[in-house]
Amino acid sequence: MKKVMILGAGYAGLRALRELQKKTKGFEVTIVDRNSYHFESTDLHEVAAGTQPWGKITYEISDVVNPSITTFIQDEVIEIDAKNQEVHLKDSGVHQYDYLVVSLGFRSETFGIPGAEEFALEMIDIDSARKVHENILAAMDKYKETQDRKYLNIAVCGAGFTGIELVGSLVENKKEFANRAGVKKSDVTIYCVEAAPSILPMFNDELRKYCLDNLAKWDVELMTGKAIKGLKQDTVVYADGEVEKELAAGTIIWTTGVSGSEIIGKSGFEERRGRVMVKPNLTDPTYDNVYLIGDVSAVMDPETNRPYPTTAQIALKMGAHAGRNILSQIAGQPTTDFKFESLGSVASIGNTHAFGLVGKINVKGYPASFVKKMIMNKSLLDTGGVKEVMAKGRFDLYR
Ligand code: NAD
Protein backbone atom coordinates (compact mmCIF):
# COMPACT_ATOMS: atom_id res chain seq x y z
CA MET A 1 0.00 0.00 0.00
CA LYS A 2 1.59 3.34 -1.09
CA LYS A 3 1.54 6.13 1.46
CA VAL A 4 0.73 9.66 0.29
CA MET A 5 1.18 12.50 2.75
CA ILE A 6 -0.24 16.01 2.31
CA LEU A 7 1.13 18.76 4.53
CA GLY A 8 -1.26 21.67 4.88
CA ALA A 9 -5.01 21.87 4.24
CA GLY A 10 -5.15 25.20 2.40
CA TYR A 11 -6.38 25.63 -1.17
CA ALA A 12 -3.57 23.57 -2.72
CA GLY A 13 -3.52 20.73 -0.17
CA LEU A 14 -7.28 20.21 -0.05
CA ARG A 15 -7.58 20.35 -3.83
CA ALA A 16 -4.86 17.67 -4.10
CA LEU A 17 -6.75 15.57 -1.54
CA ARG A 18 -10.00 15.81 -3.47
CA GLU A 19 -8.23 14.71 -6.65
CA LEU A 20 -6.60 11.74 -4.91
CA GLN A 21 -9.88 10.73 -3.28
CA LYS A 22 -11.42 10.25 -6.74
CA LYS A 23 -9.63 6.88 -6.66
CA THR A 24 -9.94 4.68 -3.60
CA LYS A 25 -7.62 1.72 -4.15
CA GLY A 26 -3.91 1.00 -3.91
CA PHE A 27 -2.88 3.85 -1.62
CA GLU A 28 -3.67 5.63 1.61
CA VAL A 29 -3.51 9.34 2.32
CA THR A 30 -2.58 11.22 5.47
CA ILE A 31 -3.31 14.93 5.58
CA VAL A 32 -1.76 17.08 8.31
CA ASP A 33 -2.72 20.56 9.46
CA ARG A 34 -2.15 22.47 12.68
CA ASN A 35 -5.83 23.47 12.71
CA SER A 36 -8.92 21.29 12.68
CA TYR A 37 -10.34 23.61 10.02
CA HIS A 38 -9.53 24.92 6.55
CA PHE A 39 -9.73 28.71 6.18
CA GLU A 40 -10.26 30.81 3.06
CA SER A 41 -7.07 32.88 3.22
CA THR A 42 -8.31 35.26 0.50
CA ASP A 43 -11.00 36.36 2.92
CA LEU A 44 -8.98 37.03 6.06
CA HIS A 45 -9.33 40.79 5.59
CA GLU A 46 -13.07 40.55 6.28
CA VAL A 47 -12.44 38.81 9.62
CA ALA A 48 -9.71 41.37 10.44
CA ALA A 49 -12.09 44.24 9.72
CA GLY A 50 -14.94 42.49 11.52
CA THR A 51 -17.27 42.40 8.50
CA GLN A 52 -17.50 38.58 8.55
CA PRO A 53 -17.38 36.17 11.51
CA TRP A 54 -14.47 33.74 11.31
CA GLY A 55 -16.84 30.76 11.15
CA LYS A 56 -18.05 32.02 7.76
CA ILE A 57 -14.64 31.52 6.14
CA THR A 58 -13.73 28.17 7.72
CA TYR A 59 -14.93 24.60 7.62
CA GLU A 60 -13.78 21.40 9.33
CA ILE A 61 -11.13 19.46 7.41
CA SER A 62 -12.81 16.23 8.52
CA ASP A 63 -15.81 17.27 6.36
CA VAL A 64 -13.81 16.59 3.19
CA VAL A 65 -11.92 13.50 4.37
CA ASN A 66 -12.99 10.13 2.98
CA PRO A 67 -12.15 7.90 5.98
CA SER A 68 -11.89 4.79 3.82
CA ILE A 69 -8.53 6.01 2.44
CA THR A 70 -7.64 9.22 4.27
CA THR A 71 -6.55 9.97 7.83
CA PHE A 72 -6.46 13.54 9.14
CA ILE A 73 -3.85 14.38 11.77
CA GLN A 74 -4.10 17.71 13.57
CA ASP A 75 -0.48 18.48 14.36
CA GLU A 76 2.38 20.88 13.63
CA VAL A 77 4.93 20.00 10.93
CA ILE A 78 8.41 20.49 12.39
CA GLU A 79 10.63 19.33 9.52
CA ILE A 80 10.68 17.32 6.30
CA ASP A 81 13.52 14.84 5.75
CA ALA A 82 13.15 14.27 2.01
CA LYS A 83 16.24 12.05 1.82
CA ASN A 84 14.75 9.52 4.24
CA GLN A 85 11.13 10.13 3.12
CA GLU A 86 10.08 11.23 6.59
CA VAL A 87 7.98 14.01 8.06
CA HIS A 88 8.53 15.06 11.67
CA LEU A 89 5.42 16.17 13.52
CA LYS A 90 5.43 17.93 16.89
CA ASP A 91 3.15 15.59 18.84
CA SER A 92 2.82 12.44 16.78
CA GLY A 93 6.48 11.94 15.86
CA VAL A 94 7.96 10.65 12.61
CA HIS A 95 5.83 9.56 9.64
CA GLN A 96 7.11 7.74 6.57
CA TYR A 97 5.77 8.49 3.07
CA ASP A 98 6.12 7.28 -0.52
CA TYR A 99 4.75 10.50 -2.05
CA LEU A 100 4.66 13.88 -0.37
CA VAL A 101 2.63 16.99 -1.17
CA VAL A 102 4.01 20.08 0.53
CA SER A 103 1.32 22.76 0.65
CA LEU A 104 2.22 24.59 3.84
CA GLY A 105 1.19 28.05 2.68
CA PHE A 106 2.55 31.51 3.40
CA ARG A 107 3.84 33.68 6.19
CA SER A 108 4.17 37.41 6.49
CA GLU A 109 7.34 38.94 4.99
CA THR A 110 8.86 41.78 7.01
CA PHE A 111 11.98 42.26 4.83
CA GLY A 112 13.91 42.76 8.08
CA ILE A 113 12.26 46.16 8.68
CA PRO A 114 13.01 47.04 12.30
CA GLY A 115 10.08 46.81 14.68
CA ALA A 116 7.75 45.19 12.10
CA GLU A 117 7.48 41.89 13.97
CA GLU A 118 7.11 43.59 17.33
CA PHE A 119 4.80 46.51 16.63
CA ALA A 120 2.61 45.49 13.68
CA LEU A 121 -0.21 42.98 13.55
CA GLU A 122 0.02 40.36 10.83
CA MET A 123 -2.96 38.89 9.01
CA ILE A 124 -1.95 35.37 8.03
CA ASP A 125 -4.48 33.06 9.65
CA ILE A 126 -7.72 33.10 11.64
CA ASP A 127 -6.11 33.87 15.00
CA SER A 128 -4.06 36.80 13.68
CA ALA A 129 -7.03 38.19 11.71
CA ARG A 130 -9.23 38.05 14.80
CA LYS A 131 -6.50 39.83 16.77
CA VAL A 132 -6.58 42.69 14.27
CA HIS A 133 -10.30 43.21 14.85
CA GLU A 134 -9.89 42.93 18.64
CA ASN A 135 -7.04 45.44 18.51
CA ILE A 136 -9.14 47.96 16.56
CA LEU A 137 -11.97 47.71 19.08
CA ALA A 138 -9.52 48.01 22.00
CA ALA A 139 -7.95 51.08 20.37
CA MET A 140 -11.40 52.67 20.05
CA ASP A 141 -11.97 51.99 23.77
CA LYS A 142 -8.60 53.58 24.57
CA TYR A 143 -9.65 56.67 22.62
CA LYS A 144 -12.70 56.94 24.85
CA GLU A 145 -10.51 56.79 27.95
CA THR A 146 -7.66 59.01 26.79
CA GLN A 147 -9.06 61.18 23.94
CA ASP A 148 -5.70 60.54 22.26
CA ARG A 149 -6.37 60.96 18.50
CA LYS A 150 -3.87 58.27 17.49
CA TYR A 151 -6.26 55.53 18.67
CA LEU A 152 -8.72 56.55 15.94
CA ASN A 153 -6.04 55.98 13.29
CA ILE A 154 -5.70 52.61 11.57
CA ALA A 155 -2.56 52.16 9.45
CA VAL A 156 -2.32 49.47 6.77
CA CYS A 157 1.31 48.92 5.69
CA GLY A 158 1.53 48.02 1.99
CA ALA A 159 -1.04 48.60 -0.77
CA GLY A 160 -0.83 45.27 -2.59
CA PHE A 161 -3.95 43.18 -3.17
CA THR A 162 -4.13 42.25 0.50
CA GLY A 163 -3.66 45.81 1.78
CA ILE A 164 -6.23 47.28 -0.62
CA GLU A 165 -8.84 44.60 0.11
CA LEU A 166 -8.30 45.12 3.84
CA VAL A 167 -8.70 48.89 3.48
CA GLY A 168 -12.01 48.33 1.62
CA SER A 169 -13.39 46.20 4.44
CA LEU A 170 -12.14 48.59 7.14
CA VAL A 171 -13.97 51.44 5.40
CA GLU A 172 -17.11 49.36 5.46
CA ASN A 173 -16.88 48.86 9.22
CA LYS A 174 -15.92 52.43 10.14
CA LYS A 175 -19.35 53.01 11.69
CA GLU A 176 -18.82 50.18 14.17
CA PHE A 177 -15.42 51.58 15.12
CA ALA A 178 -16.75 55.13 15.48
CA ASN A 179 -19.71 54.00 17.61
CA ARG A 180 -17.33 52.15 19.89
CA ALA A 181 -15.15 55.25 20.31
CA GLY A 182 -18.17 57.55 20.64
CA VAL A 183 -17.09 59.72 17.69
CA LYS A 184 -18.34 60.56 14.18
CA LYS A 185 -17.55 58.09 11.40
CA SER A 186 -15.38 60.72 9.74
CA ASP A 187 -13.18 60.93 12.85
CA VAL A 188 -11.85 57.40 12.29
CA THR A 189 -9.06 57.57 9.69
CA ILE A 190 -7.70 54.73 7.62
CA TYR A 191 -4.18 55.19 6.27
CA CYS A 192 -2.46 52.97 3.72
CA VAL A 193 1.29 53.46 3.39
CA GLU A 194 2.89 52.21 0.17
CA ALA A 195 6.49 52.44 -1.08
CA ALA A 196 5.66 52.37 -4.80
CA PRO A 197 4.51 55.55 -6.57
CA SER A 198 1.12 54.01 -7.39
CA ILE A 199 -0.88 50.91 -6.56
CA LEU A 200 -1.55 47.55 -8.23
CA PRO A 201 0.67 47.92 -11.32
CA MET A 202 -0.81 44.75 -12.86
CA PHE A 203 -4.03 46.64 -13.63
CA ASN A 204 -4.57 49.27 -16.34
CA ASP A 205 -5.30 52.95 -15.70
CA GLU A 206 -9.09 52.56 -15.90
CA LEU A 207 -9.19 49.94 -13.14
CA ARG A 208 -6.65 51.73 -10.98
CA LYS A 209 -8.64 54.97 -11.34
CA TYR A 210 -11.82 53.18 -10.22
CA CYS A 211 -10.01 52.00 -7.09
CA LEU A 212 -8.27 55.32 -6.38
CA ASP A 213 -11.49 57.34 -6.90
CA ASN A 214 -13.35 55.17 -4.43
CA LEU A 215 -10.60 55.32 -1.82
CA ALA A 216 -10.59 59.11 -2.16
CA LYS A 217 -14.41 59.22 -1.88
CA TRP A 218 -14.21 57.16 1.30
CA ASP A 219 -11.54 59.47 2.80
CA VAL A 220 -8.82 56.82 2.85
CA GLU A 221 -5.41 58.45 3.30
CA LEU A 222 -3.46 56.58 0.62
CA MET A 223 0.21 57.49 1.09
CA THR A 224 2.04 56.27 -2.03
CA GLY A 225 5.78 56.76 -2.59
CA LYS A 226 6.38 56.41 1.16
CA ALA A 227 8.68 53.50 2.00
CA ILE A 228 8.27 52.25 5.54
CA LYS A 229 11.61 52.36 7.34
CA GLY A 230 10.66 51.04 10.74
CA LEU A 231 7.97 50.69 13.33
CA LYS A 232 7.81 51.80 16.94
CA GLN A 233 5.02 51.45 19.47
CA ASP A 234 1.89 52.89 17.77
CA THR A 235 4.10 54.55 15.12
CA VAL A 236 4.97 53.96 11.46
CA VAL A 237 8.27 55.58 10.43
CA TYR A 238 8.37 56.28 6.68
CA ALA A 239 10.50 58.12 4.14
CA ASP A 240 9.00 61.23 2.57
CA GLY A 241 11.69 62.11 0.03
CA GLU A 242 14.86 62.60 2.03
CA VAL A 243 12.99 63.18 5.29
CA GLU A 244 11.85 60.55 7.78
CA LYS A 245 8.38 61.15 9.14
CA GLU A 246 6.12 59.43 11.66
CA LEU A 247 2.49 58.39 11.54
CA ALA A 248 0.84 57.65 14.90
CA ALA A 249 -1.77 54.88 14.85
CA GLY A 250 -3.33 52.72 17.55
CA THR A 251 -3.66 49.85 15.06
CA ILE A 252 -0.90 48.97 12.57
CA ILE A 253 -1.45 46.05 10.18
CA TRP A 254 1.37 44.55 8.11
CA THR A 255 0.52 43.62 4.50
CA THR A 256 3.78 44.25 2.61
CA GLY A 257 3.98 40.81 1.05
CA VAL A 258 4.38 37.14 1.83
CA SER A 259 6.90 34.30 1.62
CA GLY A 260 6.43 30.54 1.71
CA SER A 261 6.41 28.56 4.97
CA GLU A 262 9.62 28.62 7.04
CA ILE A 263 9.57 24.78 7.06
CA ILE A 264 10.87 24.82 3.47
CA GLY A 265 14.18 26.49 4.36
CA LYS A 266 14.46 24.61 7.63
CA SER A 267 14.13 21.28 5.78
CA GLY A 268 17.02 22.07 3.43
CA PHE A 269 15.08 22.53 0.17
CA GLU A 270 16.73 24.85 -2.33
CA GLU A 271 14.50 27.89 -1.90
CA ARG A 272 14.10 31.62 -2.11
CA ARG A 273 11.73 33.33 0.31
CA GLY A 274 10.27 29.93 1.19
CA ARG A 275 9.49 29.02 -2.44
CA VAL A 276 11.10 26.18 -4.41
CA MET A 277 11.55 26.50 -8.19
CA VAL A 278 9.82 23.21 -9.02
CA LYS A 279 10.20 21.04 -12.12
CA PRO A 280 7.49 21.41 -14.79
CA ASN A 281 5.56 18.48 -13.27
CA LEU A 282 5.58 20.34 -9.88
CA THR A 283 8.10 18.07 -8.14
CA ASP A 284 11.22 19.18 -6.30
CA PRO A 285 14.35 19.36 -8.53
CA THR A 286 16.01 16.58 -6.45
CA TYR A 287 13.12 14.46 -5.18
CA ASP A 288 10.71 13.04 -7.77
CA ASN A 289 8.24 11.98 -5.07
CA VAL A 290 7.96 15.42 -3.42
CA TYR A 291 5.44 17.91 -4.86
CA LEU A 292 5.63 21.54 -3.75
CA ILE A 293 2.46 23.46 -4.53
CA GLY A 294 0.74 26.72 -3.64
CA ASP A 295 2.67 29.43 -1.82
CA VAL A 296 5.78 27.25 -1.26
CA SER A 297 6.19 26.76 -5.01
CA ALA A 298 7.54 28.90 -7.82
CA VAL A 299 6.59 28.15 -11.44
CA MET A 300 7.97 30.31 -14.21
CA ASP A 301 5.53 32.35 -16.31
CA PRO A 302 7.03 32.16 -19.82
CA GLU A 303 5.35 35.50 -20.73
CA THR A 304 6.99 37.57 -17.98
CA ASN A 305 9.99 35.34 -17.28
CA ARG A 306 9.17 35.66 -13.59
CA PRO A 307 7.40 33.18 -11.30
CA TYR A 308 3.61 33.40 -11.36
CA PRO A 309 2.27 35.40 -8.39
CA THR A 310 1.00 33.25 -5.56
CA THR A 311 -2.80 33.25 -5.72
CA ALA A 312 -5.60 30.94 -4.63
CA GLN A 313 -6.35 30.33 -8.31
CA ILE A 314 -2.92 28.90 -9.11
CA ALA A 315 -2.79 27.00 -5.80
CA LEU A 316 -6.04 25.20 -6.67
CA LYS A 317 -4.79 24.34 -10.15
CA MET A 318 -1.49 23.06 -8.75
CA GLY A 319 -3.34 20.94 -6.19
CA ALA A 320 -5.42 19.23 -8.86
CA HIS A 321 -2.36 18.69 -11.05
CA ALA A 322 -0.20 17.25 -8.25
CA GLY A 323 -3.03 14.90 -7.28
CA ARG A 324 -3.33 13.64 -10.87
CA ASN A 325 0.44 13.22 -11.21
CA ILE A 326 0.67 11.17 -8.01
CA LEU A 327 -2.13 8.91 -9.23
CA SER A 328 -0.15 8.45 -12.48
CA GLN A 329 3.07 7.66 -10.58
CA ILE A 330 1.28 5.10 -8.40
CA ALA A 331 -0.13 3.50 -11.57
CA GLY A 332 3.37 3.43 -13.11
CA GLN A 333 2.40 6.04 -15.72
CA PRO A 334 4.43 9.15 -16.66
CA THR A 335 3.56 12.49 -15.07
CA THR A 336 2.49 15.53 -17.11
CA ASP A 337 3.71 19.13 -17.01
CA PHE A 338 1.73 21.85 -15.27
CA LYS A 339 0.30 24.54 -17.56
CA PHE A 340 -1.32 27.65 -16.19
CA GLU A 341 -3.47 30.21 -17.87
CA SER A 342 -4.77 32.84 -15.49
CA LEU A 343 -8.52 33.42 -15.54
CA GLY A 344 -7.81 36.98 -14.36
CA SER A 345 -7.98 38.47 -10.90
CA VAL A 346 -10.54 40.55 -9.07
CA ALA A 347 -9.93 42.63 -5.93
CA SER A 348 -12.79 43.56 -3.66
CA ILE A 349 -12.97 46.90 -1.88
CA GLY A 350 -15.71 46.25 0.61
CA ASN A 351 -18.72 44.02 0.10
CA THR A 352 -20.26 45.65 -2.98
CA HIS A 353 -17.30 47.21 -4.79
CA ALA A 354 -14.60 45.38 -6.72
CA PHE A 355 -12.47 45.68 -9.83
CA GLY A 356 -10.21 43.52 -11.91
CA LEU A 357 -9.86 41.37 -14.96
CA VAL A 358 -11.96 38.41 -15.97
CA GLY A 359 -9.85 36.85 -18.68
CA LYS A 360 -8.74 40.02 -20.44
CA ILE A 361 -11.96 41.96 -19.80
CA ASN A 362 -12.11 44.85 -17.32
CA VAL A 363 -14.79 44.53 -14.65
CA LYS A 364 -15.59 47.08 -11.99
CA GLY A 365 -18.28 48.13 -9.55
CA TYR A 366 -21.18 45.98 -8.44
CA PRO A 367 -20.87 43.46 -11.33
CA ALA A 368 -17.24 42.91 -10.33
CA SER A 369 -18.22 42.31 -6.70
CA PHE A 370 -20.73 39.72 -7.94
CA VAL A 371 -17.95 38.05 -9.97
CA LYS A 372 -15.67 38.14 -6.91
CA LYS A 373 -18.25 36.29 -4.81
CA MET A 374 -18.71 33.71 -7.55
CA ILE A 375 -14.91 33.21 -7.60
CA MET A 376 -15.00 32.68 -3.83
CA ASN A 377 -17.83 30.16 -4.21
CA LYS A 378 -15.92 28.33 -6.94
CA SER A 379 -12.85 27.96 -4.73
CA LEU A 380 -15.08 26.65 -1.92
CA LEU A 381 -16.52 24.15 -4.39
CA ASP A 382 -13.03 23.07 -5.48
CA THR A 383 -11.82 22.33 -1.95
CA GLY A 384 -14.96 21.57 0.05
CA GLY A 385 -17.57 20.48 -2.51
CA VAL A 386 -21.25 21.42 -2.78
CA LYS A 387 -21.92 20.94 0.95
CA GLU A 388 -19.48 23.70 1.93
CA VAL A 389 -20.76 26.04 -0.79
CA MET A 390 -24.29 25.63 0.54
CA ALA A 391 -23.15 26.21 4.13
CA LYS A 392 -20.48 28.89 3.68
CA GLY A 393 -20.92 30.28 0.16
CA ARG A 394 -21.33 33.99 -0.55
CA PHE A 395 -24.86 34.68 -1.63
CA ASP A 396 -25.06 38.15 -0.04
CA LEU A 397 -25.46 39.72 -3.45
CA TYR A 398 -27.36 42.82 -2.37
CA ARG A 399 -26.23 46.28 -3.39
P1 NAD B 1 2.22 42.06 -2.54
O1 NAD B 1 3.66 41.73 -2.56
O2 NAD B 1 1.42 41.84 -3.75
O3 NAD B 1 2.02 43.61 -2.11
C1 NAD B 1 2.77 44.20 -1.07
C2 NAD B 1 2.80 45.72 -1.24
O4 NAD B 1 3.55 46.25 -0.16
C3 NAD B 1 3.47 46.16 -2.53
O5 NAD B 1 2.68 47.14 -3.16
C4 NAD B 1 4.80 46.75 -2.05
O6 NAD B 1 5.27 47.82 -2.86
C5 NAD B 1 4.44 47.24 -0.65
N1 NAD B 1 5.62 47.33 0.23
C6 NAD B 1 6.59 46.39 0.40
N2 NAD B 1 7.52 46.85 1.28
C7 NAD B 1 7.12 48.08 1.66
C8 NAD B 1 7.65 49.07 2.55
N3 NAD B 1 8.79 48.90 3.22
N4 NAD B 1 6.98 50.24 2.70
C9 NAD B 1 5.81 50.45 2.06
N5 NAD B 1 5.27 49.57 1.20
C10 NAD B 1 5.91 48.40 1.01
O7 NAD B 1 1.64 41.24 -1.29
P2 NAD B 1 0.12 40.89 -0.91
O8 NAD B 1 -0.78 42.03 -1.17
O9 NAD B 1 0.17 40.33 0.46
O10 NAD B 1 -0.26 39.71 -1.91
C11 NAD B 1 0.47 38.48 -1.87
C12 NAD B 1 0.05 37.64 -3.05
O11 NAD B 1 -1.31 37.22 -2.90
C13 NAD B 1 0.14 38.38 -4.36
O12 NAD B 1 0.62 37.50 -5.34
C14 NAD B 1 -1.28 38.77 -4.63
O13 NAD B 1 -1.54 38.91 -6.03
C15 NAD B 1 -2.06 37.64 -4.02
N6 NAD B 1 -3.39 38.08 -3.59
C16 NAD B 1 -4.39 38.06 -4.52
C17 NAD B 1 -5.66 38.48 -4.18
C18 NAD B 1 -6.77 38.45 -5.21
O14 NAD B 1 -6.58 37.88 -6.28
N7 NAD B 1 -7.91 39.08 -4.96
C19 NAD B 1 -5.92 38.96 -2.87
C20 NAD B 1 -4.87 38.99 -1.94
C21 NAD B 1 -3.60 38.55 -2.34
CSV table of N, CA, C and O in Angstrom, one decimal, residues 22 48 51 81 88 99 128 132 141 177 205 210 224 227 244 256 261 278 283 331 340 349 369-371 380:
chain,number,residue,atom,x,y,z
A,22,LYS,N,-10.6,10.7,-5.6
A,22,LYS,CA,-11.4,10.2,-6.7
A,22,LYS,C,-11.2,8.8,-7.0
A,22,LYS,O,-12.0,8.1,-7.6
A,48,ALA,N,-10.5,40.3,9.8
A,48,ALA,CA,-9.7,41.4,10.4
A,48,ALA,C,-10.5,42.7,10.6
A,48,ALA,O,-10.4,43.3,11.6
A,51,THR,N,-16.1,42.4,9.3
A,51,THR,CA,-17.3,42.4,8.5
A,51,THR,C,-17.8,41.0,8.3
A,51,THR,O,-18.9,40.8,7.7
A,81,ASP,N,12.2,15.5,6.1
A,81,ASP,CA,13.5,14.8,5.8
A,81,ASP,C,13.3,14.1,4.4
A,81,ASP,O,12.9,12.9,4.4
A,88,HIS,N,8.5,15.0,10.2
A,88,HIS,CA,8.5,15.1,11.7
A,88,HIS,C,7.4,16.0,12.2
A,88,HIS,O,7.4,17.1,11.8
A,99,TYR,N,4.9,9.3,-1.3
A,99,TYR,CA,4.7,10.5,-2.0
A,99,TYR,C,4.4,11.6,-1.1
A,99,TYR,O,3.5,11.4,-0.2
A,128,SER,N,-4.7,35.5,13.9
A,128,SER,CA,-4.1,36.8,13.7
A,128,SER,C,-5.1,37.8,13.1
A,128,SER,O,-5.1,39.0,13.5
A,132,VAL,N,-6.5,41.4,14.9
A,132,VAL,CA,-6.6,42.7,14.3
A,132,VAL,C,-7.9,43.4,14.7
A,132,VAL,O,-7.9,44.5,15.1
A,141,ASP,N,-11.7,51.8,22.3
A,141,ASP,CA,-12.0,52.0,23.8
A,141,ASP,C,-10.9,52.9,24.4
A,141,ASP,O,-11.3,53.8,25.3
A,177,PHE,N,-16.6,51.1,14.4
A,177,PHE,CA,-15.4,51.6,15.1
A,177,PHE,C,-15.8,52.9,15.8
A,177,PHE,O,-15.5,53.2,16.9
A,205,ASP,N,-4.9,51.7,-16.3
A,205,ASP,CA,-5.3,53.0,-15.7
A,205,ASP,C,-6.8,53.0,-15.3
A,205,ASP,O,-7.1,53.6,-14.3
A,210,TYR,N,-10.6,53.6,-10.9
A,210,TYR,CA,-11.8,53.2,-10.2
A,210,TYR,C,-11.5,53.0,-8.7
A,210,TYR,O,-12.2,53.5,-7.8
A,224,THR,N,1.1,57.0,-1.1
A,224,THR,CA,2.0,56.3,-2.0
A,224,THR,C,3.4,57.0,-2.1
A,224,THR,O,3.5,58.1,-1.7
A,227,ALA,N,8.1,54.8,1.6
A,227,ALA,CA,8.7,53.5,2.0
A,227,ALA,C,8.7,53.5,3.5
A,227,ALA,O,9.3,54.4,4.2
A,244,GLU,N,12.6,61.6,7.1
A,244,GLU,CA,11.9,60.5,7.8
A,244,GLU,C,10.7,61.2,8.6
A,244,GLU,O,10.9,62.1,9.3
A,256,THR,N,2.8,43.9,3.6
A,256,THR,CA,3.8,44.2,2.6
A,256,THR,C,4.3,43.1,1.8
A,256,THR,O,5.2,43.2,1.0
A,261,SER,N,6.2,29.1,3.6
A,261,SER,CA,6.4,28.6,5.0
A,261,SER,C,7.9,28.4,5.3
A,261,SER,O,8.7,28.0,4.5
A,278,VAL,N,10.1,24.6,-8.8
A,278,VAL,CA,9.8,23.2,-9.0
A,278,VAL,C,10.1,22.8,-10.5
A,278,VAL,O,10.1,23.7,-11.4
A,283,THR,N,7.3,18.8,-9.2
A,283,THR,CA,8.1,18.1,-8.1
A,283,THR,C,9.4,18.9,-7.9
A,283,THR,O,9.8,19.7,-8.6
A,331,ALA,N,0.3,4.5,-10.5
A,331,ALA,CA,-0.1,3.5,-11.6
A,331,ALA,C,1.0,3.1,-12.5
A,331,ALA,O,0.8,2.4,-13.5
A,340,PHE,N,-0.4,26.7,-16.9
A,340,PHE,CA,-1.3,27.7,-16.2
A,340,PHE,C,-1.7,28.8,-17.1
A,340,PHE,O,-0.9,29.5,-17.7
A,349,ILE,N,-13.2,45.8,-2.8
A,349,ILE,CA,-13.0,46.9,-1.9
A,349,ILE,C,-14.3,47.1,-1.2
A,349,ILE,O,-15.2,47.8,-1.6
A,369,SER,N,-18.1,42.9,-8.0
A,369,SER,CA,-18.2,42.3,-6.7
A,369,SER,C,-19.0,41.0,-6.8
A,369,SER,O,-18.8,40.1,-6.0
A,370,PHE,N,-20.0,41.0,-7.7
A,370,PHE,CA,-20.7,39.7,-7.9
A,370,PHE,C,-19.8,38.6,-8.4
A,370,PHE,O,-19.8,37.5,-7.9
A,371,VAL,N,-18.9,39.0,-9.4
A,371,VAL,CA,-17.9,38.0,-10.0
A,371,VAL,C,-17.0,37.6,-8.9
A,371,VAL,O,-16.7,36.4,-8.7
A,380,LEU,N,-14.5,27.5,-3.0
A,380,LEU,CA,-15.1,26.6,-1.9
A,380,LEU,C,-15.5,25.3,-2.5
A,380,LEU,O,-15.3,24.2,-1.9
